[in-house]
Amino acid sequence: MSCYPYPMLDRPNMIWTRQTDQNEDLKVHEWIENVEDSVPDWNTYDITILGVPLSKSSISTSAASENPEAMRQAWKSFGTYNLDEDVDLAQLKVVDLGNVKQHVTDIEQTHQHIQDAMEAMRKHHPHTLPISFGGDHSITAMLVRGWKQAHPNETIGIIQLDTHFDVRDPKTLGPANGTPIRQLIDSGIVQGKHIHNIGLHGFFNAKELKMYADQKNIHYTTMKKARKRGVTNVIKNALHQLEAKVDTIYLTVDMDVLDIVHGPAAPAATPGGMYTEELFEAVQIIGKHPTVKAMDIVCLDPRKDLGQQTIKSAVHTMLSFLTGYCKR
Amino acid sequence: MSCYPYPMLDRPNMIWTRQTDQNEDLKVHEWIENVEDSVPDWNTYDITILGVPLSKSSISTSAASENPEAMRQAWKSFGTYNLDEDVDLAQLKVVDLGNVKQHVTDIEQTHQHIQDAMEAMRKHHPHTLPISFGGDHSITAMLVRGWKQAHPNETIGIIQLDTHFDVRDPKTLGPANGTPIRQLIDSGIVQGKHIHNIGLHGFFNAKELKMYADQKNIHYTTMKKARKRGVTNVIKNALHQLEAKVDTIYLTVDMDVLDIVHGPAAPAATPGGMYTEELFEAVQIIGKHPTVKAMDIVCLDPRKDLGQQTIKSAVHTMLSFLTGYCKR
Amino acid sequence: MSCYPYPMLDRPNMIWTRQTDQNEDLKVHEWIENVEDSVPDWNTYDITILGVPLSKSSISTSAASENPEAMRQAWKSFGTYNLDEDVDLAQLKVVDLGNVKQHVTDIEQTHQHIQDAMEAMRKHHPHTLPISFGGDHSITAMLVRGWKQAHPNETIGIIQLDTHFDVRDPKTLGPANGTPIRQLIDSGIVQGKHIHNIGLHGFFNAKELKMYADQKNIHYTTMKKARKRGVTNVIKNALHQLEAKVDTIYLTVDMDVLDIVHGPAAPAATPGGMYTEELFEAVQIIGKHPTVKAMDIVCLDPRKDLGQQTIKSAVHTMLSFLTGYCKR
Amino acid sequence: MSCYPYPMLDRPNMIWTRQTDQNEDLKVHEWIENVEDSVPDWNTYDITILGVPLSKSSISTSAASENPEAMRQAWKSFGTYNLDEDVDLAQLKVVDLGNVKQHVTDIEQTHQHIQDAMEAMRKHHPHTLPISFGGDHSITAMLVRGWKQAHPNETIGIIQLDTHFDVRDPKTLGPANGTPIRQLIDSGIVQGKHIHNIGLHGFFNAKELKMYADQKNIHYTTMKKARKRGVTNVIKNALHQLEAKVDTIYLTVDMDVLDIVHGPAAPAATPGGMYTEELFEAVQIIGKHPTVKAMDIVCLDPRKDLGQQTIKSAVHTMLSFLTGYCKR
Amino acid sequence: MSCYPYPMLDRPNMIWTRQTDQNEDLKVHEWIENVEDSVPDWNTYDITILGVPLSKSSISTSAASENPEAMRQAWKSFGTYNLDEDVDLAQLKVVDLGNVKQHVTDIEQTHQHIQDAMEAMRKHHPHTLPISFGGDHSITAMLVRGWKQAHPNETIGIIQLDTHFDVRDPKTLGPANGTPIRQLIDSGIVQGKHIHNIGLHGFFNAKELKMYADQKNIHYTTMKKARKRGVTNVIKNALHQLEAKVDTIYLTVDMDVLDIVHGPAAPAATPGGMYTEELFEAVQIIGKHPTVKAMDIVCLDPRKDLGQQTIKSAVHTMLSFLTGYCKR
Amino acid sequence: MSCYPYPMLDRPNMIWTRQTDQNEDLKVHEWIENVEDSVPDWNTYDITILGVPLSKSSISTSAASENPEAMRQAWKSFGTYNLDEDVDLAQLKVVDLGNVKQHVTDIEQTHQHIQDAMEAMRKHHPHTLPISFGGDHSITAMLVRGWKQAHPNETIGIIQLDTHFDVRDPKTLGPANGTPIRQLIDSGIVQGKHIHNIGLHGFFNAKELKMYADQKNIHYTTMKKARKRGVTNVIKNALHQLEAKVDTIYLTVDMDVLDIVHGPAAPAATPGGMYTEELFEAVQIIGKHPTVKAMDIVCLDPRKDLGQQTIKSAVHTMLSFLTGYCKR
């Protein structure tokens, strides 16, 4: 049991076994494969899953580090067949690469591992679409950085479903979970005008952050406006604007975009947010768009969850995205 | 304290007492009557309530067996007067017959008791409308079977509000809670084309089950489609189609039809489901239709509930149905 | 540490401190001021906050007495800047006066303190708008009484967002939380025709109470009707009707107006109620109206809350109201 | 269903039913009888149970008012046969009289009802031993007062198992739950020297209270001392001292005497307290003593309980006391 | 992934993976091995673990079926090295065989599988000591039956740590969790005089059951007596008596033997029971005895657990037993 | 509100206010003072409290960072008078200095602040005894380092009440919470032979760690041995040994020394540990010893607590220590 292919990755802590007697009902946990001891034939895979169990970089106390394992455990509640859309995800081959190795006290080193993991995925099997399970939102900066490292000539756009701008100042906070978008803009990796934030609302962003966003030409649509215009229209419009300008659209879903009633497990859950049905619809549309090439789901603290409401919604978010992907 | 009239029934474990000093505010627990030691005058009653505390037949672990007692305890939070509709349910006389006796290890014997209880109700007081509190969904097969036993010449239709088809194969599972609709179809008691399932959605039904449903001509409307067409329109349409073809419409409400946010206590609660206001509206319309002659509420595990959200919604579902009934 | 200015008030139990190093992000807990040992210069303030930790007067068991402290602790999750509306509440000066002193066993004495506190606020700094945090709904009768004491010639109107009429008979219950509106009507302080109740629904008001409401010409719009007409339309209409007839509109928000899914912490939480986004929109509109001169938030038992859903919504309700106020 | 014999009592909210088919296993809920519509033959009974659902008189927020119903519901987990002692409680006849009527806002009136209930029990059937379920500790003053009213010439002693002295000043607090012992001493109903408090400990009594206790010659043994001497020795010694001096020993068990680990549901639960096995042993010894003629169990808030630990211990406390009683 | 060796077994649902980089700290989850696709070399193993996820046979509602997976997940909190005893369990080789296949509705078939699994273990690798994780106590009857099937000439003794006799009548209940000891006695597989029950107490066994136990000469020591004599003395005495009379001692630990404070997750948790330190000491002594050849741990419902207290104690119970085993 | 005296400290987030009307009952939250804007007269103080809200350095996920605020909030449940010992802590003057400033992502910088804070306390007011509230156990290394910085010529001994050795290798983990004792030994600040660890037990320390401890001559007494010898004897013996060899004894209490039943909130809570009464007795004896000059309490995650059991025990631990201190 020696040579796990990625040096900066651990296996998932626990993996689902396969029972000998097949039943009719293929479940997500039976469908998604794990990496065995030998290097898999990457060509056969469509989607790679990466766990990023880091939440030491969070401003508030967060156990989002436990989210990747919690999402894996929740796979069992879902089948591969989407009845609403008559799409069977089993047509895709998905492999779970495991988790980025975490240093107990050196956040910088962990951040480097995250960046390296994305870069390695882009180099070893660039045809697969990576879906990363955070961890807190700090990881998005590292993942996009890793992408840029592998594809230095690409122009990258971001669709961000989030209650926050996440443009706080890394000079004060370090590479914390309030700063990833600013890190990417200030380092020139992504331009503000190529970022579309949808779902911001209420009393959860300082005025200075809005001013920064305006100055950098970040596109944003508050929840109230999105509901008036129709969330799907806003999403389609963002995709339409981006497809003309960027090579790659990166989707980042901060689970705190959800209303506290629909996503109680976000460390910074707030009233006034998005409903899960709006989120599922949004990511399905985004998943369908050919320019969208990576996705992450962040800021879900399973210890705060109520009756698995948020963790099941996170899995559904991934599956809705893949439903869209199947329709490409 | 000897001769409780139904041999296959127990009394409810606990019953509400009546206080000596009346107040203005008639509550549901004061309104619904219990069976005393002598046989009541059935002619005076409109509605009979039957507890069916069986969940050993569940595929997943479930304490839905505790639902009948939990619903009875929650009656106290409701009055008989419906302000929205200006209807006072106190015009109906309702009697709680108690619970079907449960064998600790012999599920088949319990199932027989359930069937016998329904048959007895149809024979002793066929003018009353029975409302059954599950228990898991396996009981619906037994209840409908009991109905058929009593009314062998009736054509029975079913309106099923459910996240699942419940047409898994009893050959593998036995008469479990994933199979009741298939049991009824395969035994010829109900025809597939007389079944309307509303509320299915997402990743919670295997493709094979959909194929079975198609093959048997089950009518179904996924949640997404139902919202597009209007849930009340879909309900009215189903009633309209059925009234022409069947003698009796049986309504079965699987509480897992609710979104996990609105009904956290369903053992298989899922995101993407129905909202309680949609459910209350649907059952009120159904309750109004004269062909609807029985109702059950199943798959509610009170131990999973959050702040009594689901148990109160289950009681409200019954009361909304009765509001419709009063308007017949 | 001697002369706290209001003899019938205690300080809040705990107060937020201010850190020496300012950051960009002004939070509500840093913005709202406390009364120090000397009498503040009232002229500089716009808004006064009053805690009323009384719930011994509740019909059902309630820890709503703990709500004022819980709301203060939740301030930290909110900034002063409202992104949806581009309004910064920091333009207002707000002072928290503390809590009305509570007698352990003499509810009447506590009620007198509440009335005195409102009267004192109206006399010492009538230009400030008082926002009171209950406690149970019994306090509204005392607060309005105190207002009337200070302004005997004013005609007072009430907008009540509530699941209940709260017109039960104080002869039976004493000045309990089911009776405040009836107390005010029967004592001639407010006329029934100047009361608009929005959000009533379902099985939670006895028929006798509706008959009383009709007889006293209370205006009420059930939740179903409000949704059909549009909640904002109903609110605007109520304001329009009242502005012509009264000098002062008092807004009382009983948190049990919320659906049990959106506000689980109300002692009498029910299915079928208002959603938080509807509530926030409603109070923002009300806050904008110049005739609205006082507000309270009652019946929130923090011990029943799930993941701070209700307590955060209560704070958001206050802030949405103030957003409206800023737009006057 | 009209003439419940005690005008100041309500029936229990819910009562256990009896099933038609007897099994071998007589449970406490099947053994304890309820009062029906006609006056029972008191001569046949040994023990009367009285619920006193009052906790509005508590200094801290408390739902101890819900304890009587919670204890009744927990009876089902216990049989009548005590295996350790080979004693079957079924030899006693026990009747549950119901609950003292509660006024919503007039604590004084409720207190009067409590006193009247005890007086009535002493007059109608003085041979029965009353066991009262609180409610908070304020009720003990009323119950002992009622006893004194019925037996004005008796000298009453008290054994109090408690973390607190409960001798705070009713002049400040009114007849609250911190004051009952002082009320009884100051009104001359019980003398300080006839009170034995066992179980006090730690940082939960002000020095002034100890000084009052010393001045009034209250006997007290802190938990540390009690463990050194042996809890049973301390109990036996207290009984021995009292039997020579008083006509009646009243036992009051404040559940907060338990360590927070053993009794988490006491509103003022503390570390450093008694263990349940010590409590059960103590009350069994006390129950055996012929001079002990009444008992109460107070200050248990079922909403604070963890896994029914405290409520089951409260029922066990009653049953251990009755085990002792059977051995008289 | 085809030929799992035991046809009546499933793999565990999830298994722990092994990370590539070893650290100093061998944890139990890294030490216990799983069965791979080919048949292992049984000779190398000392201990076999068998999950028996059955609790449909429980009298009260129970999710003890989830215990085997919960215990496996809790392994991670334990190392193999026992500091108190300076014993490293890593000297043993342990393999987890997986779970007995469960039929959804046919309890009898599941019971047969359990019996077959034990019989197979005894035949394929009789030198290994089987440790079974229930499930409810009904499984013990089946496991001992399987043992007898494999070793028909052996005399079997039982040490039972339990709050209950478990000798209720299978004629009424079927092979439920209150009946296993009676099943074994009445079928002649084990004689009453070869059973030692330690830990019974309080009000949790009907008098008839004690009479049955006396009649069958079951040895039992109530908790009170055990504490007086010293739990370890009672255990040693039982071992001493049995070693002279039987070939095999089977240890069954019903987790409800624990006090409700120490083991809140037992479906029938009671006050007055054993403490975990007493349990660990007892099973270590038992594990050391060479005649003890099998062990089970039953009646732990992980959904009732508080902060993993009971599940961690169950794992510790197994490890304490194995510590004793290492000292043989 | 500018010049808080310690640059590396924040104020506590919330502070208790003082009410205008004094009552008889001085509570801990009224007794412990806060630092105001001007530098206090240090000479008047006996004890300083320091919050160290760091748990990013934890190996497992931990919210121990929230402990300092949680302990402050729990002060209100305690008075200053210790009835068991007839000692009033109010004779001491205690000031709460606030919390060490935390960097969001730079653990090293936070560690430096901790060290600086201790050094500053030793320089500005060396006569005060510092009590630090963690945070995780990594802080102990920094606090002792700070002490050594201020008192370079002192020999320091440590009494450690802990389930773990905490001598894991910082080369792998960095300065994490498993490593503080090793950090101190390897850097020569404390010698192994001057460390007494009491309370270790069970399966929670790798064999390599014991070997390191042996090699460094750390004194340790497992829980089993401590109970056999008497915990107080073991403590007294450790003090006796240390007083001859060191200038300063530093007491560190890792709350995970408690049994999981007595201290559920420790991130690594285990069965088999110390009981709270043993802990309180131990720290009282230690507090009495004149060579003991500092204390910390670490590894308490309030989010894991059950009914405030652990947080109240942590406060009681501090108060028991101070009771000992008063007896010096």
Coordinates of C-alpha atoms in Angstrom, one line a residue, chain F:
Chain F
M1 CA -11.0 54.9 24.5
S2 CA -7.5 54.8 23.4
C3 CA -4.6 53.6 25.5
Y4 CA -5.2 50.0 26.5
P5 CA -2.0 49.3 28.4
Y6 CA -0.8 46.1 26.8
P7 CA -0.1 46.4 23.1
M8 CA -0.3 42.7 22.4
L9 CA -3.6 42.4 24.1
D10 CA -7.2 43.0 23.1
R11 CA -9.9 43.7 25.6
P12 CA -12.3 40.9 26.3
N13 CA -15.0 41.0 23.6
M14 CA -17.8 41.5 26.2
I15 CA -17.5 42.6 29.7
W16 CA -19.9 42.3 32.6
T17 CA -21.5 45.6 33.7
R18 CA -22.2 46.5 37.3
Q19 CA -25.7 47.3 38.3
T20 CA -26.5 50.3 40.5
D21 CA -28.3 48.4 43.2
Q22 CA -26.1 46.1 45.2
N23 CA -27.4 42.8 46.5
E24 CA -26.1 40.5 49.2
D25 CA -24.7 38.0 46.8
L26 CA -21.3 38.9 45.3
K27 CA -20.8 36.9 42.1
V28 CA -17.6 36.2 40.4
H29 CA -18.5 38.3 37.4
E30 CA -19.0 41.3 39.7
W31 CA -15.8 40.6 41.6
I32 CA -13.2 40.3 38.8
E33 CA -12.3 43.7 37.4
N34 CA -11.4 44.8 33.9
V35 CA -8.7 47.1 32.8
E36 CA -10.1 50.6 32.0
D37 CA -8.4 53.2 29.7
S38 CA -5.8 54.2 32.2
V39 CA -3.1 52.0 33.6
P40 CA -4.3 50.4 36.8
D41 CA -2.5 50.5 40.1
W42 CA -1.0 47.1 39.8
N43 CA 0.1 47.0 43.4
T44 CA -3.5 46.5 44.5
Y45 CA -3.9 43.3 42.5
D46 CA -3.2 39.7 43.5
I47 CA -4.2 37.8 40.4
T48 CA -4.2 38.6 36.7
I49 CA -6.3 36.7 34.1
L50 CA -5.1 36.4 30.6
G51 CA -7.2 35.0 27.7
V52 CA -5.4 33.1 25.0
P53 CA -7.9 32.4 22.3
L54 CA -5.7 30.3 20.0
S55 CA -6.7 26.9 18.7
K56 CA -5.5 27.0 15.1
S57 CA -2.5 25.2 16.4
S58 CA -4.6 22.1 17.3
I59 CA -4.0 18.8 15.7
S60 CA -7.7 18.0 15.7
T61 CA -10.4 20.6 14.9
S62 CA -11.0 22.7 17.9
A63 CA -12.9 25.8 18.9
A64 CA -11.0 26.1 22.1
S65 CA -10.3 29.7 20.9
E66 CA -13.8 30.5 22.2
N67 CA -13.1 29.3 25.7
P68 CA -11.9 32.5 27.3
E69 CA -15.1 34.3 26.4
A70 CA -17.2 31.3 27.5
M71 CA -15.5 31.1 30.9
R72 CA -16.1 34.8 31.4
Q73 CA -19.7 34.4 30.6
A74 CA -20.0 31.5 33.1
W75 CA -18.6 33.5 36.0
K76 CA -22.1 34.6 36.7
S77 CA -23.0 31.2 38.0
F78 CA -20.5 31.4 40.8
G79 CA -20.3 33.4 44.0
T80 CA -17.0 34.3 45.7
Y81 CA -17.7 32.5 48.9
N82 CA -16.6 28.9 49.2
L83 CA -19.0 27.2 51.7
D84 CA -17.0 24.0 51.9
E85 CA -13.9 25.8 53.1
D86 CA -15.5 28.9 54.6
V87 CA -13.2 31.0 52.4
D88 CA -14.2 34.2 50.7
L89 CA -12.3 34.8 47.5
A90 CA -13.4 38.4 47.6
Q91 CA -10.3 39.0 49.9
L92 CA -8.3 38.8 46.6
K93 CA -8.2 41.5 44.0
V94 CA -8.3 40.0 40.5
V95 CA -8.0 41.8 37.2
D96 CA -8.8 40.5 33.8
L97 CA -6.2 41.8 31.3
G98 CA -8.1 40.6 28.2
N99 CA -7.0 38.4 25.4
V100 CA -3.7 38.0 23.5
K101 CA -4.2 39.4 20.0
Q102 CA -4.6 36.7 17.3
H103 CA -3.3 36.8 13.8
V104 CA -5.7 35.1 11.4
T105 CA -3.1 33.2 9.5
D106 CA 0.3 33.6 11.2
I107 CA 0.4 31.3 14.1
E108 CA 4.0 32.1 14.8
Q109 CA 3.2 35.7 15.4
T110 CA 0.4 34.8 17.8
H111 CA 2.7 32.6 19.6
Q112 CA 5.2 35.4 20.0
H113 CA 2.4 37.6 21.4
I114 CA 1.6 35.0 24.0
Q115 CA 5.2 34.8 25.1
D116 CA 5.5 38.6 25.2
A117 CA 2.3 38.9 27.2
M118 CA 3.7 36.6 29.9
E119 CA 7.0 38.4 29.9
A120 CA 5.3 41.7 30.2
M121 CA 3.2 40.5 33.1
R122 CA 6.3 39.3 34.9
K123 CA 8.0 42.7 34.4
H124 CA 5.1 45.1 35.1
H125 CA 3.6 43.4 38.1
P126 CA 5.6 40.3 39.1
H127 CA 3.8 40.0 42.4
T128 CA 0.6 39.0 40.7
L129 CA -0.2 35.4 39.9
P130 CA -1.2 34.9 36.3
I131 CA -4.0 32.5 35.3
S132 CA -4.3 31.9 31.6
F133 CA -7.4 30.6 29.8
G134 CA -6.5 28.7 26.6
G135 CA -6.8 28.1 23.8
D136 CA -5.1 24.8 23.1
H137 CA -2.1 23.3 24.9
S138 CA 0.4 24.8 22.5
I139 CA 0.1 28.0 24.5
T140 CA 1.7 26.5 27.6
A141 CA 5.1 26.3 25.8
M142 CA 4.8 30.0 24.9
L143 CA 3.7 31.0 28.4
V144 CA 6.5 29.2 30.1
R145 CA 8.9 30.6 27.6
G146 CA 7.8 34.1 28.5
W147 CA 8.2 33.3 32.1
K148 CA 11.8 32.1 31.5
Q149 CA 12.5 35.2 29.4
A150 CA 11.5 37.3 32.4
H151 CA 13.2 35.1 35.0
P152 CA 16.2 33.6 33.1
N153 CA 17.8 32.3 36.3
E154 CA 14.8 30.4 37.7
T155 CA 14.4 26.7 37.6
I156 CA 10.9 25.9 36.5
G157 CA 8.9 22.8 37.3
I158 CA 5.6 21.8 35.9
I159 CA 2.6 20.0 37.3
Q160 CA 0.6 18.8 34.3
L161 CA -2.9 17.3 34.8
D162 CA -3.5 15.7 31.4
T163 CA -4.6 12.6 29.5
H164 CA -1.5 13.1 27.2
F165 CA 2.2 13.5 27.6
D166 CA 2.2 16.3 24.9
V167 CA 5.7 15.3 23.9
R168 CA 5.0 14.8 20.2
D169 CA 7.7 16.0 17.8
P170 CA 7.5 19.6 16.8
K171 CA 9.7 18.8 13.8
T172 CA 6.7 17.2 12.2
L173 CA 3.8 19.1 13.7
G174 CA 5.3 22.6 14.3
P175 CA 4.5 24.2 17.6
A176 CA 1.2 22.3 17.8
N177 CA -0.9 21.3 20.8
G178 CA 0.6 17.8 21.1
T179 CA 4.1 19.2 21.5
P180 CA 4.5 21.9 24.3
I181 CA 6.2 19.8 26.9
R182 CA 8.7 18.5 24.4
Q183 CA 9.4 22.0 23.1
L184 CA 10.2 23.1 26.6
I185 CA 12.4 20.1 27.3
D186 CA 14.3 20.1 24.0
S187 CA 15.0 23.8 24.3
G188 CA 16.3 23.4 27.8
I189 CA 13.7 25.7 29.4
V190 CA 12.4 22.9 31.7
Q191 CA 14.0 19.6 32.5
G192 CA 12.1 16.4 32.2
K193 CA 12.7 15.5 35.8
H194 CA 11.0 18.7 36.9
I195 CA 7.7 17.7 35.2
H196 CA 5.0 15.7 37.0
N197 CA 2.2 14.5 34.8
I198 CA -0.8 13.1 36.6
G199 CA -3.9 11.6 35.0
L200 CA -2.6 9.9 31.9
H201 CA -4.5 6.7 31.1
G202 CA -5.7 4.2 28.5
F203 CA -5.0 4.2 24.8
F204 CA -4.2 7.8 24.2
N205 CA -0.4 8.0 24.1
A206 CA 1.8 6.2 21.6
K207 CA 4.4 3.9 23.0
E208 CA 7.1 6.1 21.5
L209 CA 5.9 9.0 23.6
K210 CA 6.2 7.0 26.8
M211 CA 9.7 6.0 25.8
Y212 CA 10.6 9.7 25.3
A213 CA 9.1 10.5 28.7
D214 CA 11.1 7.7 30.3
Q215 CA 14.2 8.9 28.6
K216 CA 13.7 12.4 29.8
N217 CA 12.8 11.3 33.3
I218 CA 9.4 12.8 33.3
H219 CA 7.5 11.7 36.3
Y220 CA 4.1 10.4 35.5
T221 CA 1.3 8.7 37.4
T222 CA -1.5 7.1 35.4
M223 CA -5.1 7.6 36.5
K224 CA -5.3 4.0 37.7
K225 CA -2.2 4.3 39.9
A226 CA -3.3 7.8 41.1
R227 CA -6.6 6.3 42.3
K228 CA -4.9 3.5 44.0
R229 CA -2.5 5.8 45.8
G230 CA -5.1 8.5 46.3
V231 CA -5.0 11.5 44.0
T232 CA -4.3 13.9 46.8
N233 CA -1.4 11.9 47.9
V234 CA 0.1 11.8 44.4
I235 CA -0.4 15.6 44.2
K236 CA 1.2 16.2 47.6
N237 CA 4.1 14.0 46.7
A238 CA 4.7 15.8 43.4
L239 CA 4.7 19.2 45.2
H240 CA 7.0 17.8 47.8
Q241 CA 9.5 16.6 45.3
L242 CA 9.4 19.8 43.3
E243 CA 9.6 22.3 46.1
A244 CA 13.1 21.1 46.8
K245 CA 14.3 21.4 43.3
V246 CA 12.7 24.3 41.5
D247 CA 12.0 28.0 42.0
T248 CA 8.7 28.1 40.4
I249 CA 6.0 25.5 39.8
Y250 CA 3.8 26.1 36.8
L251 CA 0.4 24.3 36.9
T252 CA -1.1 23.4 33.6
V253 CA -4.6 21.8 33.5
D254 CA -5.5 20.2 30.2
M255 CA -9.3 19.8 30.5
D256 CA -9.0 16.5 28.6
V257 CA -7.7 15.0 31.8
L258 CA -11.3 14.7 32.8
D259 CA -13.3 11.6 31.9
I260 CA -15.6 12.2 28.9
V261 CA -18.6 12.0 31.2
H262 CA -17.2 14.7 33.4
G263 CA -15.7 16.9 30.7
P264 CA -17.4 16.3 27.4
A265 CA -16.1 19.5 25.8
A266 CA -12.4 18.6 25.6
P267 CA -11.7 18.1 21.8
A268 CA -10.0 14.8 22.7
A269 CA -12.3 13.7 25.5
T270 CA -11.8 10.1 26.5
P271 CA -13.4 7.5 28.8
G272 CA -11.4 6.5 31.8
G273 CA -10.3 9.9 33.0
M274 CA -10.4 12.0 36.2
Y275 CA -13.6 13.1 37.9
T276 CA -14.3 16.8 38.5
E277 CA -14.3 16.3 42.3
E278 CA -10.8 14.8 42.0
L279 CA -9.7 17.7 39.9
F280 CA -11.1 20.4 42.2
E281 CA -9.4 18.7 45.2
A282 CA -6.1 18.5 43.3
V283 CA -5.9 22.1 42.2
Q284 CA -6.9 23.3 45.6
I285 CA -4.0 21.5 47.2
I286 CA -1.7 22.8 44.4
G287 CA -3.0 26.4 44.8
K288 CA -2.1 26.3 48.4
H289 CA 1.6 25.6 47.8
P290 CA 3.7 28.8 47.8
T291 CA 6.0 27.7 45.1
V292 CA 3.1 27.5 42.6
K293 CA 3.2 30.8 40.7
A294 CA 1.2 30.4 37.5
M295 CA -1.6 28.4 36.2
D296 CA -3.3 27.7 32.9
I297 CA -6.5 25.9 31.8
V298 CA -6.5 24.6 28.2
C299 CA -8.2 22.5 25.6
L300 CA -11.8 23.2 26.3
D301 CA -14.0 23.6 23.2
P302 CA -17.2 25.2 24.4
R303 CA -19.0 24.2 21.2
K304 CA -18.7 20.5 22.3
D305 CA -20.0 21.2 25.7
L306 CA -23.2 19.5 27.1
G307 CA -25.3 21.7 29.3
Q308 CA -22.2 23.8 30.3
Q309 CA -20.8 20.9 32.2
T310 CA -17.2 21.5 31.2
I311 CA -17.2 25.2 31.1
K312 CA -18.6 25.4 34.6
S313 CA -16.0 22.9 35.8
A314 CA -13.3 25.0 34.3
V315 CA -14.4 28.0 36.2
H316 CA -14.7 25.9 39.4
T317 CA -11.2 24.6 38.7
M318 CA -9.9 28.2 38.8
L319 CA -11.9 29.0 41.9
S320 CA -10.7 25.9 43.7
F321 CA -7.1 26.8 42.9
L322 CA -7.8 30.3 44.3
T323 CA -9.3 28.8 47.4
G324 CA -6.0 27.0 47.9
Y325 CA -4.2 30.3 47.2
C326 CA -6.2 32.0 49.9
K327 CA -5.0 29.5 52.4
R328 CA -1.3 30.1 51.8

